[in-house]
PDB file of C-alpha atoms in Angstrom:
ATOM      1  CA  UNK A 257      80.985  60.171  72.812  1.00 55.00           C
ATOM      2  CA  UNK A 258      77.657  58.321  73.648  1.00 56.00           C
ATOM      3  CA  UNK A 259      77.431  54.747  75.675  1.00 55.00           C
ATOM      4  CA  UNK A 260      74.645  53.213  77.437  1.00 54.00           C
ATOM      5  CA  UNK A 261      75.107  53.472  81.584  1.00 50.00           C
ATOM      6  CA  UNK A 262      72.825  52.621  84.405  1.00 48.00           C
ATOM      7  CA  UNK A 263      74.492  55.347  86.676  1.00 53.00           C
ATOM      8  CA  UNK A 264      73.699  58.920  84.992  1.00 65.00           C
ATOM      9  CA  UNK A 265      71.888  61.707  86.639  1.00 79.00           C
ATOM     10  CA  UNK A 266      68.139  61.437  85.560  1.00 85.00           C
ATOM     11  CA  UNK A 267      67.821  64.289  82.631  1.00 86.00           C
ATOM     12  CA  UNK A 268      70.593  61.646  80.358  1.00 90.00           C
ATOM     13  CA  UNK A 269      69.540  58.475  81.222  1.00 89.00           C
ATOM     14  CA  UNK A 270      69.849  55.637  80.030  1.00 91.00           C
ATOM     15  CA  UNK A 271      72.838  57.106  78.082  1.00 92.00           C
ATOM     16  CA  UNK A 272      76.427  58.220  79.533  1.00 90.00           C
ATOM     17  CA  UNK A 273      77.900  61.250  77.699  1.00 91.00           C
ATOM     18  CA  UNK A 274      81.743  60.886  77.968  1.00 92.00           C
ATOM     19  CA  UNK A 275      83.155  64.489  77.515  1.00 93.00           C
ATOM     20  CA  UNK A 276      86.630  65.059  75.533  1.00 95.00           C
ATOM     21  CA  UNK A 277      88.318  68.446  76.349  1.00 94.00           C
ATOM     22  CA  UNK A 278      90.667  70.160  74.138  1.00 93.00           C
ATOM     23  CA  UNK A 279      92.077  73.725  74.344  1.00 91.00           C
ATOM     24  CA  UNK A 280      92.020  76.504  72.065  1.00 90.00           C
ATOM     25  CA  UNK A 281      94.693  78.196  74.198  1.00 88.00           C
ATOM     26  CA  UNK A 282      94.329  81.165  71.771  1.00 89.00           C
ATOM     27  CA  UNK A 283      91.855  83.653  70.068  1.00 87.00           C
ATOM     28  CA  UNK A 284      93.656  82.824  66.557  1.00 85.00           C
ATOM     29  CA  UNK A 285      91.632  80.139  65.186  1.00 91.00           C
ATOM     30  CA  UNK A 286      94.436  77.830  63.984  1.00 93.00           C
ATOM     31  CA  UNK A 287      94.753  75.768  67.640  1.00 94.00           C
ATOM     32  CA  UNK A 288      91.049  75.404  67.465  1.00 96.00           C
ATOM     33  CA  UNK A 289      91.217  73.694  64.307  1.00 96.00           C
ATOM     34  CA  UNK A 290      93.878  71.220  65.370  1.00 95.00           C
ATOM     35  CA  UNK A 291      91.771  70.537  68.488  1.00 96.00           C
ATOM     36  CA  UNK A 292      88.500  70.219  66.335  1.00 97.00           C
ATOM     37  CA  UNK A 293      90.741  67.725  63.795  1.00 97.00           C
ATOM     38  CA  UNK A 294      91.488  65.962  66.708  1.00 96.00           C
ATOM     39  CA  UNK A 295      88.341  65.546  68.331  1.00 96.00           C
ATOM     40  CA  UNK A 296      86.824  64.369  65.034  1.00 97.00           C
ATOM     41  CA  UNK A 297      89.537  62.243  63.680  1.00 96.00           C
ATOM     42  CA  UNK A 298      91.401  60.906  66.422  1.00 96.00           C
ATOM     43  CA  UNK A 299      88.358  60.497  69.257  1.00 95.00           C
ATOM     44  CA  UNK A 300      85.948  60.136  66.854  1.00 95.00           C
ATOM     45  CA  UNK A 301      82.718  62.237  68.499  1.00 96.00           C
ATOM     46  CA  UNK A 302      79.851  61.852  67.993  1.00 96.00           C
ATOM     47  CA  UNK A 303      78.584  65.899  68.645  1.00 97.00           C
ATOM     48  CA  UNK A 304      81.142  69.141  69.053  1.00 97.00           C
ATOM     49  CA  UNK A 305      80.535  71.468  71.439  1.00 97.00           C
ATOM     50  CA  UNK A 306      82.489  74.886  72.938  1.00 96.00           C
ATOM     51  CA  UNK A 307      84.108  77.687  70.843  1.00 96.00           C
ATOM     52  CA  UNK A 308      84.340  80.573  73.052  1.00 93.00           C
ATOM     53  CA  UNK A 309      85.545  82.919  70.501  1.00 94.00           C
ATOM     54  CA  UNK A 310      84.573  83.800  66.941  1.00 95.00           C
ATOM     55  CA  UNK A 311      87.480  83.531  65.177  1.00 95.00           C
ATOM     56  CA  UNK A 312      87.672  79.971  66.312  1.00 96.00           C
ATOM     57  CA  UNK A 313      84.276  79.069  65.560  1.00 97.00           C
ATOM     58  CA  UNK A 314      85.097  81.217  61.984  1.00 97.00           C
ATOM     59  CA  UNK A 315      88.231  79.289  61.537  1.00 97.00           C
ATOM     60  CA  UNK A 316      86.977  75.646  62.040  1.00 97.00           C
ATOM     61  CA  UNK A 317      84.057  75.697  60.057  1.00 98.00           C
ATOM     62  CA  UNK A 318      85.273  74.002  57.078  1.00 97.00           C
ATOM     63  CA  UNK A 319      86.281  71.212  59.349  1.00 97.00           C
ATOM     64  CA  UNK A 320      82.932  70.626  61.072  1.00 98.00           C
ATOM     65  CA  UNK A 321      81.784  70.756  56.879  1.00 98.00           C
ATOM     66  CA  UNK A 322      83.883  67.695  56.503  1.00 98.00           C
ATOM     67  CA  UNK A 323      83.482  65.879  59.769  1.00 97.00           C
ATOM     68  CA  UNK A 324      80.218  66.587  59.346  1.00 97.00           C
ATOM     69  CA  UNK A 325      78.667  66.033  63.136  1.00 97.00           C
ATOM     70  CA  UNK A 326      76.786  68.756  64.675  1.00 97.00           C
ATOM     71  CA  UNK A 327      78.609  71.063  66.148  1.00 98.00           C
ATOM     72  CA  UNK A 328      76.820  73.373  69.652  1.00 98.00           C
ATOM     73  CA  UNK A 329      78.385  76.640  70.211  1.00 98.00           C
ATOM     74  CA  UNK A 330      78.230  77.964  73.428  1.00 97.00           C
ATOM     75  CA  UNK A 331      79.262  81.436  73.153  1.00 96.00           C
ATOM     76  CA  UNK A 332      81.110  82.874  69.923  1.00 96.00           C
ATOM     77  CA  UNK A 333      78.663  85.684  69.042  1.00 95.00           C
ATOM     78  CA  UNK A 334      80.211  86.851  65.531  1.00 95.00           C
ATOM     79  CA  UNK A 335      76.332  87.138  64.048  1.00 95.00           C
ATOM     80  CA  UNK A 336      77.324  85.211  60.839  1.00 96.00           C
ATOM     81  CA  UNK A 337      78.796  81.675  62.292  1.00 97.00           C
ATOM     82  CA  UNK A 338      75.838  79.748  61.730  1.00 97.00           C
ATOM     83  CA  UNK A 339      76.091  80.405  58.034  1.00 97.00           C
ATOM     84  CA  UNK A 340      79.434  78.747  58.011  1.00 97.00           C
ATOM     85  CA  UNK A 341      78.210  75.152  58.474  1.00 98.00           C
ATOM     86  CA  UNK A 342      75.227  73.488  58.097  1.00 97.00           C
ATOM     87  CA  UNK A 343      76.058  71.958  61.264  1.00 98.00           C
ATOM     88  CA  UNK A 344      76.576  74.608  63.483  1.00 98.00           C
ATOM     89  CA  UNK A 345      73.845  75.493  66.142  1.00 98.00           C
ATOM     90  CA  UNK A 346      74.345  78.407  68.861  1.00 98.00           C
ATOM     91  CA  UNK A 347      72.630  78.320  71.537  1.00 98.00           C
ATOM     92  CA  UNK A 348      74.391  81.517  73.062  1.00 97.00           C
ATOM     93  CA  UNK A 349      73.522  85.215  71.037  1.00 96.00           C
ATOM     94  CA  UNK A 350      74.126  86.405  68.451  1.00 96.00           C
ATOM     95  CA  UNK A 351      76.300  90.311  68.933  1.00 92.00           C
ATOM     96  CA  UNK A 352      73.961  91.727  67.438  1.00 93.00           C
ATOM     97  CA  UNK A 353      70.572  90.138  69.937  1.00 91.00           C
ATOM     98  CA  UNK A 354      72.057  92.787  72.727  1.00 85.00           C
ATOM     99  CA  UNK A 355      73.355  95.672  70.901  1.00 85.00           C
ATOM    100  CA  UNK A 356      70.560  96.521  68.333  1.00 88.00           C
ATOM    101  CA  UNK A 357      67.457  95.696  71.015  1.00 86.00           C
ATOM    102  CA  UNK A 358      69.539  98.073  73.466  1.00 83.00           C
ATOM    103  CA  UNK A 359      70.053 100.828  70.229  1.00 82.00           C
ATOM    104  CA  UNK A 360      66.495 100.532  69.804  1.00 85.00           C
ATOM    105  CA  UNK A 361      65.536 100.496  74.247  1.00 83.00           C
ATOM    106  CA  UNK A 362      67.940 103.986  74.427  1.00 82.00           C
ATOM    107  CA  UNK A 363      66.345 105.537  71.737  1.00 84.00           C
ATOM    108  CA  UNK A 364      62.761 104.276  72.375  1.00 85.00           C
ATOM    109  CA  UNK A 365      62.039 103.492  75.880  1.00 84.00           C
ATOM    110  CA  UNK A 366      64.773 105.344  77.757  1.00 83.00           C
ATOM    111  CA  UNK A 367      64.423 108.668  75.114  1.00 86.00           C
ATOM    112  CA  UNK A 368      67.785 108.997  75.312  1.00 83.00           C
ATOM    113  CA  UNK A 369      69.789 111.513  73.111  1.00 81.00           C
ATOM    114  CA  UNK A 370      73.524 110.022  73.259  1.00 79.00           C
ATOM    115  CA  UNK A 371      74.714 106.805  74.280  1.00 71.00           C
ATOM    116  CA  UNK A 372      78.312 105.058  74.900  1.00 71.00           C
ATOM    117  CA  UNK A 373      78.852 101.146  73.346  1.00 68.00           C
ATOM    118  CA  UNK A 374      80.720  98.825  76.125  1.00 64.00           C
ATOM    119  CA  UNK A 375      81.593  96.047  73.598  1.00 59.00           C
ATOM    120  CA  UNK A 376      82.899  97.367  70.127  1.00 57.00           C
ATOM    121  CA  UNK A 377      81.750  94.413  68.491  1.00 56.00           C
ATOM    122  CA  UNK A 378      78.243  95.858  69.386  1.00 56.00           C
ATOM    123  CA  UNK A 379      78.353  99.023  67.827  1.00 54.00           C
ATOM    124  CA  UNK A 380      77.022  98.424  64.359  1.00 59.00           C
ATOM    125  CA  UNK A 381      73.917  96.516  65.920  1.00 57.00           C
ATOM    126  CA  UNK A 382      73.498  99.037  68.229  1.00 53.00           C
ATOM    127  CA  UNK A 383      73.557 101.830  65.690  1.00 55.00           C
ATOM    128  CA  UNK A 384      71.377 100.162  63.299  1.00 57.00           C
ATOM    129  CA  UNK A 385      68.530  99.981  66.504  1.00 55.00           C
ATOM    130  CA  UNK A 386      69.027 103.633  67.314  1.00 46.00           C
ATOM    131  CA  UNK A 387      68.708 104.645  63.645  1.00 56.00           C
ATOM    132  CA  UNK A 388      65.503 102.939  63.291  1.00 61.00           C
ATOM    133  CA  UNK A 389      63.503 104.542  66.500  1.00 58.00           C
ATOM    134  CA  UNK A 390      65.587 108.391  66.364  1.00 56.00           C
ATOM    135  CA  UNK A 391      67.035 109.177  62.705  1.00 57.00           C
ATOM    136  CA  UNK A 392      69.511 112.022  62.753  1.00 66.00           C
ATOM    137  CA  UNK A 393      70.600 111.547  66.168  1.00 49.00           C
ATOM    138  CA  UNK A 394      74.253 111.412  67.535  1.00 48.00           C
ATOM    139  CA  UNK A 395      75.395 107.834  68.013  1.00 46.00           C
ATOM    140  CA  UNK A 396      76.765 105.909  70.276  1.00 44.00           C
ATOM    141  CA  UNK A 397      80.029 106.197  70.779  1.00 47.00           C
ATOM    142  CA  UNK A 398      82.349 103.141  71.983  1.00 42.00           C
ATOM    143  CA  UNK A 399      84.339 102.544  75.088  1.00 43.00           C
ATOM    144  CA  UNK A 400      85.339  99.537  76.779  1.00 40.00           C
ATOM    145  CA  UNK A 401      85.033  98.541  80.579  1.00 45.00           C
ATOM    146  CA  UNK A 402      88.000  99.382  82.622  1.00 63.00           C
ATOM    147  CA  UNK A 403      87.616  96.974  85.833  1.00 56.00           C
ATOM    148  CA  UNK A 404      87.586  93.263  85.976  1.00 58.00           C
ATOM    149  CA  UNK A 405      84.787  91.524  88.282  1.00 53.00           C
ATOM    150  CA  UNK A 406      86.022  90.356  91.665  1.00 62.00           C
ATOM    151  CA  UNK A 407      85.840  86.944  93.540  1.00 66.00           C
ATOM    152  CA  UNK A 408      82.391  87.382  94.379  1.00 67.00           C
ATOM    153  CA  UNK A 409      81.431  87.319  90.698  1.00 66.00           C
ATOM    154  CA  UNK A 410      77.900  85.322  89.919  1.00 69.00           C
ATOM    155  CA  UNK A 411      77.519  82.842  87.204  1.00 70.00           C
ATOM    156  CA  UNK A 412      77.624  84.723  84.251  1.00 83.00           C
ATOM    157  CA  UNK A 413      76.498  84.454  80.635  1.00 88.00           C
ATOM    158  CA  UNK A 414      79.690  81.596  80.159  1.00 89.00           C
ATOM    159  CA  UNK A 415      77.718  79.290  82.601  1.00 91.00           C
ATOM    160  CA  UNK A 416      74.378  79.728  81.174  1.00 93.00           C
ATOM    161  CA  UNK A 417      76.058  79.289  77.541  1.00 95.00           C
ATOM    162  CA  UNK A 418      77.591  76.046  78.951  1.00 94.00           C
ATOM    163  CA  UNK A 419      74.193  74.887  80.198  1.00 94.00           C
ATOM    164  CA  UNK A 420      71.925  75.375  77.639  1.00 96.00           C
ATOM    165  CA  UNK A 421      74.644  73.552  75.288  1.00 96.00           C
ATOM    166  CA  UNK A 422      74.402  70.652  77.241  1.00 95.00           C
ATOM    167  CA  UNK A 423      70.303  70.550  77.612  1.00 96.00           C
ATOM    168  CA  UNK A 424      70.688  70.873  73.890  1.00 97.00           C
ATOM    169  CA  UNK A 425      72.641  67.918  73.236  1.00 96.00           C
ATOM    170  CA  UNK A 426      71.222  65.430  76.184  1.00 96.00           C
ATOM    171  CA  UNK A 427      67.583  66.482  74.097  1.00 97.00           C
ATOM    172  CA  UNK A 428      68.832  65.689  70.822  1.00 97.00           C
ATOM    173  CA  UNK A 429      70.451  62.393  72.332  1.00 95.00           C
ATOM    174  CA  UNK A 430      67.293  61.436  73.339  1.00 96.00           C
ATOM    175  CA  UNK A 431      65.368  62.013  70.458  1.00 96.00           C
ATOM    176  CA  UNK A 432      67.668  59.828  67.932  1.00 96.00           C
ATOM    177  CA  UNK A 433      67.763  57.357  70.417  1.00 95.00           C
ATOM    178  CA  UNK A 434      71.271  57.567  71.228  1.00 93.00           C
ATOM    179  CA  UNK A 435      72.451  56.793  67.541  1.00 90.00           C
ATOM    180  CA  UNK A 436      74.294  59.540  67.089  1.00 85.00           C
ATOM    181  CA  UNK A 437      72.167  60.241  63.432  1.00 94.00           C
ATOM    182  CA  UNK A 438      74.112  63.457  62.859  1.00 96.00           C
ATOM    183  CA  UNK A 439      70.596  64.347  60.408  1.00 97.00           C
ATOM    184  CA  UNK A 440      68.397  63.208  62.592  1.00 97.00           C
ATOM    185  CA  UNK A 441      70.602  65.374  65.590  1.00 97.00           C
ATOM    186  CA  UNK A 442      70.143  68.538  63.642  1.00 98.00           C
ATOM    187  CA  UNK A 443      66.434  68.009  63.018  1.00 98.00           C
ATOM    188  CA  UNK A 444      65.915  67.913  66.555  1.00 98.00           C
ATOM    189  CA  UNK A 445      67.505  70.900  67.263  1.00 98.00           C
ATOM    190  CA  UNK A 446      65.720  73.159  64.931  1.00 98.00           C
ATOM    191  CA  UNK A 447      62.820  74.373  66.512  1.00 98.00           C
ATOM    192  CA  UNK A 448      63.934  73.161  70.434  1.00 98.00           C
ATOM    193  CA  UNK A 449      62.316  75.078  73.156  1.00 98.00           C
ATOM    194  CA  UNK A 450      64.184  74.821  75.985  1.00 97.00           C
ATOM    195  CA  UNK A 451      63.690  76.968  79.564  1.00 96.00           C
ATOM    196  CA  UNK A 452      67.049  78.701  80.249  1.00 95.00           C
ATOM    197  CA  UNK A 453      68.230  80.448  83.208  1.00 92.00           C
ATOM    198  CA  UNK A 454      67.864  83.382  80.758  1.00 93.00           C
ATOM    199  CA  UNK A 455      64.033  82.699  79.887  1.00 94.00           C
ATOM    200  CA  UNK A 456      62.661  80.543  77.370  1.00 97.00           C
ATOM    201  CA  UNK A 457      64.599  80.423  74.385  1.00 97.00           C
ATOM    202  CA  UNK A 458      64.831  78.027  70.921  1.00 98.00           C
ATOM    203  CA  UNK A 459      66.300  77.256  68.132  1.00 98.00           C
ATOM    204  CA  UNK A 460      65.140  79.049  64.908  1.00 98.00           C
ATOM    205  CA  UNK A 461      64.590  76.018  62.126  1.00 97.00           C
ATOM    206  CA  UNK A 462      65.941  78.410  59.449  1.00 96.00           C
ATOM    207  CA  UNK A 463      68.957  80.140  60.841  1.00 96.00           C
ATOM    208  CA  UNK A 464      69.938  77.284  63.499  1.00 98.00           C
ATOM    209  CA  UNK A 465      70.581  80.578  65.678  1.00 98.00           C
ATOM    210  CA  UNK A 466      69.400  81.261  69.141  1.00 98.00           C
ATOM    211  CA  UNK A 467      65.854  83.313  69.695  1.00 98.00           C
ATOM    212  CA  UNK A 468      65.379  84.498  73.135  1.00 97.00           C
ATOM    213  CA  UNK A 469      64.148  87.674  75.116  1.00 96.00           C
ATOM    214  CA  UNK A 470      66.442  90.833  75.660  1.00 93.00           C
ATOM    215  CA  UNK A 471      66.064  92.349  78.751  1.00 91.00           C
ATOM    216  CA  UNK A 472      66.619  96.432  79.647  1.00 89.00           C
ATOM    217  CA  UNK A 473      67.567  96.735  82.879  1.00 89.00           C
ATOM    218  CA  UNK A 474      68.370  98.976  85.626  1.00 89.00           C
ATOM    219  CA  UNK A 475      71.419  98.360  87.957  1.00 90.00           C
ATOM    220  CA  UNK A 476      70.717  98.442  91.565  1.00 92.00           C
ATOM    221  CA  UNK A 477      71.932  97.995  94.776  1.00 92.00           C
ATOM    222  CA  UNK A 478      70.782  94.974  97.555  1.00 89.00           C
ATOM    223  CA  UNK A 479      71.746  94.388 100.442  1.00 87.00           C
ATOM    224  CA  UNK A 480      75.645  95.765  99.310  1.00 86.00           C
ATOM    225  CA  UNK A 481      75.585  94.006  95.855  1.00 83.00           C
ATOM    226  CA  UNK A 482      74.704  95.068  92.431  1.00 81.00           C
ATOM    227  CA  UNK A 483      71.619  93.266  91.243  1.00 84.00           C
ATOM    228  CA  UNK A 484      69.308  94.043  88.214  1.00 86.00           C
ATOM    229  CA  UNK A 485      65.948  95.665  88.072  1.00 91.00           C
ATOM    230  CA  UNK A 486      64.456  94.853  84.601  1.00 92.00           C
ATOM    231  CA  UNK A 487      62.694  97.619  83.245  1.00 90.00           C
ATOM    232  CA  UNK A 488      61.346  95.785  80.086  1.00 90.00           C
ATOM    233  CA  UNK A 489      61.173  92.358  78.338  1.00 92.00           C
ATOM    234  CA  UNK A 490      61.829  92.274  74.502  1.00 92.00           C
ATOM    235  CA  UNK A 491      60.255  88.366  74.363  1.00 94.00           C
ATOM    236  CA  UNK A 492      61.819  86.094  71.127  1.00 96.00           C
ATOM    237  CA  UNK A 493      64.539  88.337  69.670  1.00 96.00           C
ATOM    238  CA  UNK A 494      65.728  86.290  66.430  1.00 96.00           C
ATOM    239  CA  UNK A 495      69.272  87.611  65.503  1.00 96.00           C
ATOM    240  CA  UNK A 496      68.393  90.979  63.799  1.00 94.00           C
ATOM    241  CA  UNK A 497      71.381  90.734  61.523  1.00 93.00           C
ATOM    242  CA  UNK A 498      70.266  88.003  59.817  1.00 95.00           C
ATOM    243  CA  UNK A 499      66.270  89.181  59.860  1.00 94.00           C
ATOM    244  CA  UNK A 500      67.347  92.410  58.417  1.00 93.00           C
ATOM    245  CA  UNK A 501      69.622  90.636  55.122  1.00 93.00           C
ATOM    246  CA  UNK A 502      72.827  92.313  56.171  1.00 91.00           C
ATOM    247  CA  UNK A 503      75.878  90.883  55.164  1.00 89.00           C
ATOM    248  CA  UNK A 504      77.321  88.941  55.651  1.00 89.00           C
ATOM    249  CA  UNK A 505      75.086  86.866  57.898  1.00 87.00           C
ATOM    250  CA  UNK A 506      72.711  87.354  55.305  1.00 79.00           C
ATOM    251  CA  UNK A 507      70.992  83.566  55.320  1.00 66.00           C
ATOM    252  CA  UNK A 508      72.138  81.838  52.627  1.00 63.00           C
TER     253      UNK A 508
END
């Protein structure tokens, strides 16, 4: 919801954006489209925003279709969601941005002859980058991480998915002028540069999917706590599952 306010941090002035939360409370899909029916019938918003899953994101697509507001997704990474929706924009990754720029790093830059997969969804990405620098090699194989991160935890990719969703939609506030034009809302998105915690990313015209840099790095310790040492910088990585034509996030 958009109104007009006097007293708003600098960055959304002179607009107010009133925020509307609604949970999921599952990773089934069918919660998130009562929530999403909700949001767009009975609070009548002006932009969606969230999905932290894909099969939510999967599941209420035909509803953004008919509600037809632009919809900002902030982390669910299944590589074909954009195609779903015209109005769909993610400003998070895509699963494949990670796993087939690391595939190609191990093979590549780190000449490495085996590798293991932490996140299963990565796999096929990550495959598909190894097979492209080291044909015939074994590869990775999949396992997934067997500790959960303490109290001492630092903002992770959740925060900077939440931010960048929200730069997104103060900027395309701003450039209809606060009418809520859910056209002239999209059009502002494609092609956004904005400068994320992350790096500089935007907002490919075609796709409506993120681009940003991938980043190989080396784990470290300072001063007792694990910190990264980036070994290289893979700058504007477009989601390689859609540049290569594979289905289904083939654009359509």
């Amino acid at each position: 919801m958009i109104s007009t306010s006097s007293s708003t941090p600098d960055k959304v002035k002179p607009y107010t954006i009133k925020l509307i939360r609604r949970d999921a409370k599952d990773l089934a899909g069918a919660n998130a489209c009562v929530a999403v029916q909700e949001l767009l019938t009975q609070d009548n918003v002006d932009i969606l925003t969230g999905w932290y899953d894909s099969p939510s994101a999967i599941a209420s697509a035909p509803l953004v279709n008919a509600g037809k507001k632009p919809a900002v997704i902030l982390n669910a990474g299944a590589a074909h969601i954009p195609n779903l929706s015209p109005y769909y924009v993610r400003v998070s990754f895509s699963n494949w941005h990670a796993g087939f720029s690391m595939g190609e790093a191990a093979a590549k830059t780190l000449q490495a002859k085996t590798a293991v997969v932490g996140y299963k969804s990565a796999r096929t990405a990550s495959c598909k980058g190894w097979e492209r620098q080291r044909p015939g090699l074994s590869p990775p194989t999949t396992t997934m991480p067997k500790k959960e991160y303490g109290a001492d935890a630092v903002p992770d990719f959740f925060a900077v998915g939440g931010y960048d969703g929200m730069a997104a939609i103060v900027h395309a506030i701003h450039a209809t002028n606060g009418k809520s034009d859910p056209s002239e809302a999209l059009a502002a998105l494609k092609g956004w540069t904005h400068d994320s915690p992350r790096g500089p990313i935007e907002i490919d015209p075609v796709t409506r999917d993120v681009v940003m840099n991938e980043y190989l790095s080396e784990g470290i310790m300072q001063n007792g706590r694990l910190h990264q040492k980036v070994i290289r910088t893979i700058e504007r990585v477009k989601d390689p599952c859609k540049e290569l034509k594979i289905d289904p996030c083939r654009p359509h």
